[in-house]
Backbone as numpy.savetxt, mean C-alpha at the origin, in Angstrom:
# Nx Ny Nz CAx CAy CAz Cx Cy Cz
-23.19 14.78 -18.30 -24.09 15.94 -17.75 -22.89 17.08 -18.07
-21.74 17.40 -18.66 -20.53 18.34 -17.99 -20.67 18.96 -19.33
-20.04 17.91 -20.22 -19.66 18.64 -21.96 -20.39 18.63 -21.92
-21.78 18.50 -22.21 -23.00 18.64 -22.92 -23.72 20.33 -22.10
-22.96 20.69 -21.52 -23.42 21.61 -20.39 -22.87 22.56 -20.86
-21.53 22.44 -20.87 -20.26 23.42 -21.11 -20.45 23.89 -22.92
-20.89 22.90 -23.98 -21.79 23.29 -25.18 -22.67 24.54 -25.03
-23.46 24.02 -23.93 -25.14 24.98 -24.78 -24.88 26.12 -23.41
-23.71 26.52 -22.81 -23.76 26.97 -22.05 -23.49 28.72 -23.14
-23.18 29.08 -23.33 -22.85 30.33 -24.64 -24.64 31.06 -25.40
-25.50 29.05 -26.02 -26.17 29.87 -26.10 -27.70 30.17 -24.55
-27.34 29.89 -23.86 -28.37 29.87 -22.53 -27.76 31.32 -22.05
-26.17 31.66 -21.95 -25.63 32.83 -21.79 -26.16 34.28 -22.60
-26.16 33.52 -23.48 -27.08 34.62 -24.67 -28.68 34.50 -24.52
-29.47 33.75 -25.01 -30.83 33.99 -23.99 -30.79 34.55 -22.93
-29.95 34.44 -21.55 -30.63 35.11 -20.29 -30.18 36.44 -20.80
-29.37 37.08 -21.65 -28.92 38.46 -22.01 -29.96 39.53 -22.29
-30.73 38.24 -23.43 -31.98 38.77 -23.98 -33.27 38.54 -22.90
-33.05 38.45 -21.96 -34.51 38.77 -21.07 -34.61 40.17 -20.87
-35.79 40.55 -20.91 -36.22 42.31 -20.58 -35.40 42.69 -18.76
-35.93 43.80 -18.98 -34.48 44.21 -17.53 -35.03 43.88 -16.75
-36.06 43.60 -15.97 -37.07 43.59 -15.03 -36.68 41.99 -14.37
-36.50 41.58 -15.29 -36.08 40.09 -14.74 -34.31 39.98 -14.06
-34.34 40.21 -13.57 -32.50 39.47 -13.47 -32.51 37.87 -13.18
-31.33 37.65 -14.08 -30.76 36.00 -14.08 -29.39 35.83 -14.51
-28.93 35.38 -13.41 -27.03 34.76 -13.88 -27.08 32.70 -13.77
-26.18 33.19 -14.92 -26.21 32.14 -15.47 -24.32 31.19 -15.46
-24.57 30.21 -14.26 -23.73 30.03 -12.50 -22.97 28.01 -12.91
-21.83 28.04 -13.07 -21.35 26.76 -13.41 -21.62 25.94 -12.72
-22.10 25.46 -11.78 -22.20 25.08 -10.17 -21.76 23.13 -10.77
-22.02 22.89 -11.75 -21.46 21.40 -11.78 -20.21 21.42 -11.85
-19.68 22.37 -12.82 -18.11 22.21 -12.89 -17.36 22.64 -12.29
-18.36 23.38 -11.39 -16.98 23.78 -10.09 -17.39 23.06 -8.61
-18.33 21.68 -9.14 -18.71 20.61 -7.94 -17.54 19.47 -8.43
-17.64 19.54 -9.92 -16.86 18.17 -10.66 -14.77 18.77 -10.31
-14.45 19.59 -9.79 -13.63 20.11 -9.42 -13.46 20.45 -8.34
-14.26 20.80 -7.79 -13.91 20.48 -6.59 -13.92 19.18 -5.74
-14.61 17.89 -6.41 -13.79 16.25 -6.18 -13.25 16.05 -6.87
-12.47 16.57 -8.16 -11.52 15.44 -8.46 -10.67 16.45 -7.71
-10.60 17.52 -6.68 -9.28 18.03 -5.77 -9.23 17.50 -4.59
-10.75 17.32 -3.76 -10.55 16.62 -2.45 -10.42 14.94 -2.98
-10.61 13.90 -4.09 -10.07 13.08 -4.37 -8.37 13.04 -4.86
-7.92 14.11 -4.84 -6.36 14.01 -4.85 -5.59 14.36 -3.85
-6.43 14.47 -2.59 -5.65 14.59 -1.90 -6.45 14.03 -0.60
-7.83 12.44 -0.86 -7.47 11.40 -0.33 -6.71 10.47 -0.79
-6.37 10.13 -1.84 -5.28 9.61 -3.02 -4.12 9.52 -2.17
-3.59 11.28 -1.52 -2.41 11.41 -0.74 -2.24 10.90 0.34
-3.73 11.05 1.86 -3.80 10.63 2.73 -3.94 8.52 3.10
-4.46 8.78 1.46 -4.16 6.72 1.15 -3.02 6.18 1.36
-2.02 7.24 0.36 -1.02 6.11 0.18 -0.10 6.83 1.21
-0.23 7.56 1.89 0.30 8.44 2.71 -0.01 6.78 4.29
-1.17 7.06 4.58 -1.31 5.74 5.46 -0.68 4.51 4.55
-0.67 4.42 3.48 -0.01 2.97 3.51 1.55 2.81 3.07
2.21 3.67 3.19 3.44 4.39 3.34 4.20 3.95 5.11
3.26 4.40 6.09 3.32 3.79 7.18 2.76 2.71 7.32
1.79 1.47 6.73 1.98 0.77 6.93 2.51 -0.18 6.44
4.07 -0.32 5.51 4.54 -0.81 5.05 5.36 -0.43 5.26
6.56 0.65 6.32 7.19 0.50 6.85 7.20 0.84 8.24
5.76 -0.46 9.04 5.86 -0.92 9.77 5.47 -2.10 9.51
5.12 -3.04 8.23 5.60 -4.63 8.24 7.02 -4.43 8.03
7.34 -3.67 7.01 9.13 -3.98 6.79 9.80 -4.42 8.30
9.77 -3.36 9.45 9.97 -4.00 10.74 9.48 -4.72 11.07
8.58 -5.01 10.98 7.86 -6.69 11.63 8.46 -7.87 10.67
9.07 -7.59 10.11 9.73 -8.62 8.52 10.97 -9.20 9.43
11.59 -7.41 9.04 13.53 -7.68 9.90 13.13 -8.45 11.74
12.55 -7.51 12.49 12.81 -8.24 13.32 11.75 -10.23 13.57
11.05 -9.99 12.94 11.33 -11.69 12.85 12.48 -12.23 12.03
12.27 -12.01 11.30 14.28 -13.12 10.58 15.11 -12.79 11.11
15.50 -11.57 12.19 16.99 -11.10 13.01 16.20 -12.69 14.38
15.14 -12.57 14.86 15.05 -13.59 15.55 15.35 -15.22 15.51
14.73 -14.58 14.55 14.16 -16.35 13.73 16.07 -17.23 13.84
17.06 -15.76 12.84 18.01 -16.29 12.84 18.76 -16.16 13.95
18.65 -15.52 15.15 19.52 -16.27 16.18 18.77 -17.25 16.92
17.77 -17.67 17.20 17.70 -18.55 17.68 18.26 -19.62 16.51
18.85 -19.78 15.69 18.89 -20.50 14.50 20.78 -20.81 14.54
21.12 -20.07 15.34 22.43 -19.56 15.54 23.43 -20.87 15.73
23.26 -20.99 16.51 23.49 -23.10 17.01 23.49 -23.95 15.56
22.59 -24.19 15.35 21.92 -25.03 13.72 22.93 -24.74 12.79
22.70 -23.13 12.78 23.58 -22.64 11.63 25.47 -22.89 11.44
25.51 -22.39 12.59 26.98 -22.53 12.75 27.02 -24.47 12.86
26.66 -25.71 13.21 26.68 -26.62 12.44 27.14 -26.95 11.32
25.95 -26.75 10.38 26.78 -26.73 8.89 27.11 -26.25 8.37
27.53 -24.55 9.30 29.00 -24.13 8.32 30.28 -25.21 9.19
29.83 -25.58 10.33 31.55 -26.60 10.52 31.45 -27.88 10.08
30.10 -28.09 9.43 29.74 -29.40 8.49 30.15 -28.99 7.25
30.57 -27.77 6.67 31.14 -27.10 5.32 30.28 -26.92 4.57
29.41 -26.28 4.57 28.39 -25.71 3.70 29.52 -23.82 4.18
29.55 -23.79 3.41 30.16 -22.66 3.12 29.10 -21.20 3.31
29.58 -20.23 3.55 29.06 -19.11 3.55 27.72 -17.66 3.09
28.02 -18.57 1.53 27.44 -18.08 0.12 26.16 -19.31 0.37
27.00 -20.50 0.85 25.55 -21.51 0.68 24.49 -21.06 2.02
25.03 -20.98 2.88 24.56 -20.80 3.97 23.24 -19.50 3.58
23.41 -18.43 3.28 22.97 -17.79 2.98 22.03 -17.89 1.58
22.74 -19.01 0.74 21.51 -19.68 -0.09 20.24 -20.64 0.93
20.66 -21.52 1.36 19.72 -22.01 1.61 18.76 -20.90 3.36
19.33 -19.40 3.51 17.85 -18.80 4.19 17.44 -18.16 3.16
17.63 -18.02 2.00 17.05 -16.67 0.80 16.04 -17.78 0.57
16.39 -19.41 0.01 15.16 -20.85 -0.30 14.04 -21.16 0.47
14.85 -20.87 2.01 13.13 -20.73 2.50 13.36 -19.60 2.75
13.33 -18.23 3.15 12.83 -16.74 3.09 11.90 -16.86 1.51
12.80 -17.59 0.32 11.52 -17.17 -0.81 9.97 -17.76 -0.36
10.16 -19.14 0.07 9.34 -19.72 0.47 7.95 -18.33 1.30
8.43 -18.51 2.85 8.40 -17.30 3.62 7.12 -15.81 2.87
8.11 -15.92 2.42 7.48 -13.83 1.23 6.58 -14.06 0.31
6.48 -15.77 -0.38 4.82 -16.07 -1.54 4.16 -16.18 -0.14
4.26 -17.37 0.61 3.09 -17.06 1.48 2.66 -15.73 2.37
3.78 -15.40 2.53 3.45 -13.48 3.14 2.76 -12.73 2.07
3.31 -12.94 1.03 2.78 -11.75 0.04 1.36 -11.80 -0.13
1.43 -13.74 -0.33 -0.01 -13.95 -0.45 -1.40 -14.09 0.58
-0.92 -13.75 1.44 -1.75 -13.54 2.59 -1.95 -12.19 2.92
-0.98 -11.45 2.49 -1.20 -9.77 2.59 -1.49 -9.07 2.11
-1.51 -9.64 0.44 -3.06 -9.77 -0.47 -4.68 -9.33 -0.11
-4.63 -10.47 0.19 -5.76 -11.10 1.04 -6.07 -10.37 1.78
-5.61 -9.83 2.71 -5.70 -8.92 4.03 -5.86 -7.68 3.14
-5.22 -7.37 2.81 -5.60 -6.19 1.93 -6.60 -5.55 0.83
-7.26 -6.78 0.55 -8.55 -6.69 0.00 -9.57 -6.91 0.82
-9.63 -7.38 2.10 -10.36 -7.05 2.81 -10.29 -5.98 3.66
-9.15 -5.25 3.88 -8.62 -3.81 4.47 -9.27 -3.06 3.37
-8.90 -2.84 2.55 -10.07 -2.42 1.71 -10.95 -2.33 1.25
-11.20 -2.92 1.43 -12.86 -3.24 1.82 -13.18 -2.02 2.73
-12.98 -2.51 3.46 -13.15 -1.83 5.42 -13.27 0.05 5.17
-11.81 0.20 4.39 -11.44 1.51 4.65 -12.05 2.31 3.75
-12.38 1.81 2.58 -13.41 2.88 2.02 -14.97 2.53 2.05
-15.55 1.45 2.82 -16.45 1.62 3.31 -16.90 3.28 4.18
-16.27 2.47 5.14 -16.17 3.79 6.14 -15.04 4.71 5.44
-14.69 4.97 5.02 -14.31 6.42 4.31 -15.92 7.10 3.94
-16.24 6.31 2.55 -17.77 6.42 2.19 -18.50 7.29 3.70
-18.80 6.37 4.36 -19.68 6.51 6.00 -19.63 8.21 6.18
-17.65 8.11 6.45 -17.68 9.80 6.88 -17.62 11.04 5.87
-17.72 10.40 4.63 -17.78 11.69 4.10 -19.11 12.01 3.61
-19.96 10.94 4.11 -21.30 10.83 3.21 -21.79 11.61 4.82
-21.44 11.57 6.23 -22.25 12.26 7.32 -21.45 13.75 7.32
-19.99 13.78 6.78 -19.76 15.37 6.94 -20.22 16.16 5.34
-20.65 15.70 4.64 -20.77 16.64 3.20 -22.45 16.97 3.76
-23.36 15.27 4.18 -24.28 15.63 4.29 -25.39 15.15 3.15
-26.82 15.05 2.83 -27.48 14.26 1.58 -27.05 14.97 0.08
-26.36 15.90 0.33 -26.54 16.98 -1.14 -25.61 16.48 -1.96
-24.40 16.28 -1.17 -23.51 15.62 -1.85 -23.85 14.09 -3.51
-23.44 14.15 -4.67 -24.07 13.34 -5.18 -22.18 12.04 -5.93
-21.10 12.54 -4.68 -20.09 11.66 -4.92 -20.23 10.72 -4.56
-20.38 9.58 -5.26 -20.04 7.64 -4.67 -18.55 7.28 -4.33
-18.15 6.56 -3.69 -17.01 6.04 -3.01 -17.25 4.44 -3.95
-16.44 3.71 -4.94 -16.67 2.83 -5.70 -15.27 2.26 -5.21
-15.63 0.50 -4.44 -14.54 -0.16 -4.04 -14.09 -1.17 -5.65
-12.31 -0.84 -5.44 -12.42 -1.97 -7.18 -11.04 -1.78 -7.19
-11.18 -3.40 -7.65 -9.93 -4.02 -7.27 -9.69 -4.58 -9.34
-8.33 -3.70 -9.51 -7.83 -4.08 -9.89 -6.12 -5.56 -10.18
-6.46 -6.35 -11.43 -5.88 -7.16 -11.28 -3.83 -6.64 -11.03
-3.46 -5.29 -11.94 -2.01 -4.87 -12.08 -1.86 -4.23 -10.37
-3.32 -4.12 -9.86 -2.39 -3.44 -8.35 -2.86 -4.44 -7.36
-2.89 -5.25 -7.83 -2.85 -6.96 -6.87 -1.60 -7.49 -6.70
-1.36 -7.55 -8.49 0.18 -8.59 -8.69 1.60 -7.19 -8.50
1.11 -5.78 -8.44 1.87 -5.38 -7.19 1.91 -4.92 -6.44
0.90 -5.28 -5.68 1.12 -5.30 -3.89 1.93 -7.14 -3.89
1.46 -8.08 -3.92 2.07 -8.99 -4.13 3.07 -9.36 -4.19
4.37 -8.79 -5.41 5.45 -8.28 -5.81 6.09 -8.03 -4.43
5.71 -6.52 -4.31 6.08 -5.58 -3.14 6.27 -5.97 -2.41
5.25 -6.59 -1.43 5.53 -8.24 -0.60 6.14 -8.49 -0.58
6.45 -9.80 -1.37 7.60 -10.79 -1.66 8.90 -10.27 -1.99
9.09 -9.24 -2.44 10.32 -8.40 -2.36 10.77 -8.13 -1.40
9.91 -7.28 -0.54 10.28 -6.79 0.84 11.32 -8.00 1.94
9.64 -9.00 1.07 10.43 -9.79 2.43 11.89 -10.39 2.11
12.50 -10.77 0.84 12.77 -11.48 0.32 14.04 -10.64 0.20
14.20 -9.21 0.56 15.18 -8.58 0.39 15.84 -8.33 2.14
14.58 -8.40 2.44 15.32 -8.37 4.48 15.42 -9.62 4.84
15.14 -10.90 3.97 15.65 -12.29 4.20 17.04 -12.80 4.13
17.53 -11.67 2.75 18.74 -12.31 2.46 19.89 -11.15 2.91
19.42 -10.07 3.50 20.01 -9.42 4.51 20.40 -9.46 5.92
19.57 -11.00 6.40 19.30 -10.67 7.58 20.23 -11.78 7.82
19.91 -12.91 6.11 21.44 -14.24 5.84 23.10 -14.17 5.97
23.13 -12.80 5.12 23.74 -12.77 5.23 24.67 -11.74 6.41
24.20 -11.14 7.15 24.59 -10.92 8.92 24.79 -12.08 9.45
24.30 -13.28 9.83 24.10 -14.63 10.10 25.10 -15.33 9.48
25.81 -15.29 8.45 26.57 -15.67 7.81 27.97 -15.65 8.13
28.09 -15.30 8.73 29.38 -14.25 8.85 30.12 -14.66 10.75
28.64 -15.51 11.34 28.49 -15.95 12.27 30.41 -16.82 12.80
30.66 -16.88 14.10 31.89 -16.97 14.78 31.85 -19.26 14.88
32.00 -19.46 13.91 31.48 -21.32 14.57 31.54 -21.40 15.85
32.56 -21.79 16.25 32.96 -22.01 18.02 31.67 -21.16 18.69
31.17 -20.12 18.69 30.49 -19.40 19.87 29.46 -19.51 19.74
28.91 -19.63 18.22 27.89 -20.02 17.51 27.58 -21.51 18.22
27.74 -22.44 17.55 27.99 -23.04 18.18 27.52 -24.06 20.24
28.22 -22.63 20.39 27.98 -23.02 22.17 26.95 -22.16 23.19
26.11 -21.77 21.38 25.67 -20.44 21.82 26.07 -19.52 22.63
27.41 -18.76 22.50 27.81 -17.76 23.19 27.51 -16.25 22.02
28.00 -15.10 22.71 27.41 -14.01 22.12 29.04 -14.27 21.57
28.69 -13.58 19.97 29.78 -13.04 19.16 30.34 -12.20 19.68
31.93 -12.38 18.81 33.30 -12.26 20.02 33.59 -11.02 19.31
């Protein structure tokens, strides 16, 4: 309707200007202003949601780092025995990364599923809050939509963050002192 109204605007202005002088009418582009406001507020909401998502990703990455480091510390004696039996540092890192790859795929799948549910809840809550704030006179509707590209990007990002964290932890753990790690003593 906005495009048709824009095309008809000059004709409407001429028709209003031709009215007798006693009748005072003004032509306002209300719908165009509402569309501009809706686009501006959508940009703000998108920035806010991206910011919230970045915080969630940072918290998730911190959780993965902590869990990986705790797991590596708990396994120190077993990893040291593998090193003493002849497994190289590179082999130890490879072993840890392969295990981490399995964890990262499962974590990415679970995270993607939970992200779908959380996105639905956030969209519904956001729509309710917006409706209460604006009242019933706004025809802006929130739509929850899922795109395959977004799911694939979320899955890949989650898997890569987890895998990268496991790789860094495995490199750190591979530098262990074999005698102190077997006895579960602190690193010298």
